[in-house]
Amino acid sequence: MRDKPQTPQEQLSWLKLRFMQENYRAMADEAPQKNWSHQEYFEYLLQGETDLRWDNGINRRIRMARFPVLKTLDQFRWTWPKKINRAQVQQVCRLNFIEQKANVIFLGGVGMGKTHLATAIGYQACLKGYTVLFATAIDVINTLLADQAAGQLKKGLKKYLKPDLLILDELGYLPIDKQGADLLFQIISFRYEKGAVMITSNRTYKEWPQIFNNDATLTSALLDRLLHHADTLVIEGKSYRMKEQVTE
């Protein structure tokens, strides 16, 4: 058993106050030169420690969110889509929907920037202290199928139920069988009024039964939960990734 920390260095190390440990001496030498009071000296140390912890927390949340690429709202080409409600997107960026445990669904064709916007909003959420997890719908299903086969489904589901915001990308791009549809339904059902969900899809709602193995009953139950507290943002136009071919 280790001895009780005695020196300031040992105590700050044991308390994991890294900024204070690395800076308290230098700032103590600086204090008389800048006429800091004892309280001001302590407040500067405390502010430095807080800033370091907050920045580390942001980096940790971004890393755990598993964004494919970091995107910001400033990088989005608002002039490209033929139709997009910019004011509605900016309202979503205020992140009130996360506190309200509500949902946001981006609907639009391929290459319209749905994933960009979802990632940018998720990134903003990380900066504001929320936990986020980004995954494609197919990756979620494949992961849960593996967990189910290993008898670890309950544990696997917790991964998708824990974050403040779950982003399900590319729903509808690939067909989903009954087993996969049931697993996604469990996530939406368990998160209903307990955690925010953001979905991007290339299919209109009337086409969603085709996503879920033509199971109209399951699709209706899923949409009932998903849309009860939700904003739908529709983006229309031509694929941004195909702009070079379009303009040629």
CSV table of C-alpha atoms in Angstrom, one decimal, residues 131-234:
chain,number,residue,atom,x,y,z
A,131,THR,CA,-22.3,12.4,-25.4
A,132,VAL,CA,-22.8,11.3,-29.0
A,133,LEU,CA,-22.5,8.0,-31.0
A,134,PHE,CA,-22.4,8.0,-34.8
A,135,ALA,CA,-23.0,4.8,-36.8
A,136,THR,CA,-24.6,3.7,-40.0
A,137,ALA,CA,-27.8,1.7,-39.6
A,138,ILE,CA,-26.2,-1.3,-41.3
A,139,ASP,CA,-23.2,-1.2,-38.9
A,140,VAL,CA,-25.5,-1.1,-35.9
A,141,ILE,CA,-27.5,-4.1,-37.1
A,142,ASN,CA,-24.4,-6.1,-37.9
A,143,THR,CA,-22.9,-5.3,-34.5
A,144,LEU,CA,-26.0,-6.3,-32.7
A,145,LEU,CA,-26.4,-9.5,-34.7
A,146,ALA,CA,-22.9,-10.4,-33.6
A,147,ASP,CA,-23.7,-9.5,-30.0
A,148,GLN,CA,-26.9,-11.6,-30.2
A,149,ALA,CA,-25.0,-14.6,-31.6
A,150,ALA,CA,-22.5,-14.3,-28.7
A,151,GLY,CA,-25.4,-14.1,-26.2
A,152,GLN,CA,-24.4,-10.4,-25.4
A,153,LEU,CA,-27.4,-8.6,-27.0
A,154,LYS,CA,-28.4,-6.8,-23.8
A,155,LYS,CA,-24.9,-5.5,-23.3
A,156,GLY,CA,-24.7,-4.6,-27.0
A,157,LEU,CA,-27.9,-2.6,-26.9
A,158,LYS,CA,-26.7,-0.5,-24.0
A,159,LYS,CA,-24.0,0.9,-26.2
A,160,TYR,CA,-26.7,2.5,-28.4
A,161,LEU,CA,-29.0,3.5,-25.5
A,162,LYS,CA,-26.4,5.3,-23.3
A,163,PRO,CA,-25.4,8.4,-25.4
A,164,ASP,CA,-27.3,11.6,-25.2
A,165,LEU,CA,-27.5,11.6,-29.0
A,166,LEU,CA,-27.5,8.6,-31.3
A,167,ILE,CA,-27.0,9.3,-35.0
A,168,LEU,CA,-28.1,6.6,-37.3
A,169,ASP,CA,-26.8,7.3,-40.8
A,170,GLU,CA,-27.8,6.0,-44.2
A,171,LEU,CA,-31.1,4.3,-43.2
A,172,GLY,CA,-32.6,2.8,-46.3
A,173,TYR,CA,-29.5,2.6,-48.4
A,174,LEU,CA,-29.3,-1.2,-48.0
A,175,PRO,CA,-32.2,-3.6,-47.4
A,176,ILE,CA,-32.8,-4.8,-43.9
A,177,ASP,CA,-34.2,-8.3,-43.1
A,178,LYS,CA,-36.7,-9.1,-40.3
A,179,GLN,CA,-34.0,-9.7,-37.7
A,180,GLY,CA,-32.3,-6.5,-38.4
A,181,ALA,CA,-35.6,-4.6,-38.5
A,182,ASP,CA,-36.5,-6.0,-35.1
A,183,LEU,CA,-33.1,-4.9,-33.6
A,184,LEU,CA,-33.5,-1.3,-34.9
A,185,PHE,CA,-37.0,-1.2,-33.6
A,186,GLN,CA,-35.7,-2.1,-30.1
A,187,ILE,CA,-33.2,0.8,-30.2
A,188,ILE,CA,-35.9,3.3,-31.3
A,189,SER,CA,-38.4,1.9,-28.8
A,190,PHE,CA,-36.0,1.9,-25.8
A,191,ARG,CA,-34.8,5.4,-26.6
A,192,TYR,CA,-38.3,6.8,-27.0
A,193,GLU,CA,-38.6,9.8,-24.6
A,194,LYS,CA,-35.3,8.7,-23.0
A,195,GLY,CA,-32.7,9.8,-25.5
A,196,ALA,CA,-32.4,11.8,-28.7
A,197,VAL,CA,-32.1,10.1,-32.1
A,198,MET,CA,-30.9,11.6,-35.4
A,199,ILE,CA,-31.5,9.7,-38.6
A,200,THR,CA,-30.5,10.3,-42.2
A,201,SER,CA,-32.4,8.5,-44.9
A,202,ASN,CA,-32.7,8.6,-48.7
A,203,ARG,CA,-36.3,7.3,-48.5
A,204,THR,CA,-39.6,9.2,-47.8
A,205,TYR,CA,-41.6,8.0,-44.9
A,206,LYS,CA,-44.1,6.2,-47.2
A,207,GLU,CA,-41.2,4.1,-48.5
A,208,TRP,CA,-40.0,3.1,-45.1
A,209,PRO,CA,-41.9,-0.3,-45.1
A,210,GLN,CA,-39.6,-1.2,-48.0
A,211,ILE,CA,-36.6,-0.6,-45.7
A,212,PHE,CA,-38.0,-2.8,-42.9
A,213,ASN,CA,-38.6,-6.0,-44.9
A,214,ASN,CA,-42.1,-4.8,-46.0
A,215,ASP,CA,-43.3,-5.1,-42.5
A,216,ALA,CA,-46.0,-2.4,-42.4
A,217,THR,CA,-46.9,-3.1,-38.7
A,218,LEU,CA,-43.4,-2.8,-37.4
A,219,THR,CA,-42.8,0.3,-39.6
A,220,SER,CA,-45.9,2.0,-38.3
A,221,ALA,CA,-45.0,1.3,-34.7
A,222,LEU,CA,-41.4,2.5,-35.3
A,223,LEU,CA,-42.6,5.8,-37.0
A,224,ASP,CA,-45.2,6.3,-34.3
A,225,ARG,CA,-42.4,6.4,-31.6
A,226,LEU,CA,-39.9,8.2,-33.8
A,227,LEU,CA,-42.1,11.0,-35.0
A,228,HIS,CA,-44.0,11.7,-31.8
A,229,HIS,CA,-41.4,14.3,-30.8
A,230,ALA,CA,-39.4,15.0,-34.0
A,231,ASP,CA,-38.4,17.5,-36.6
A,232,THR,CA,-38.2,16.4,-40.2
A,233,LEU,CA,-35.8,18.2,-42.5
A,234,VAL,CA,-36.2,17.6,-46.2
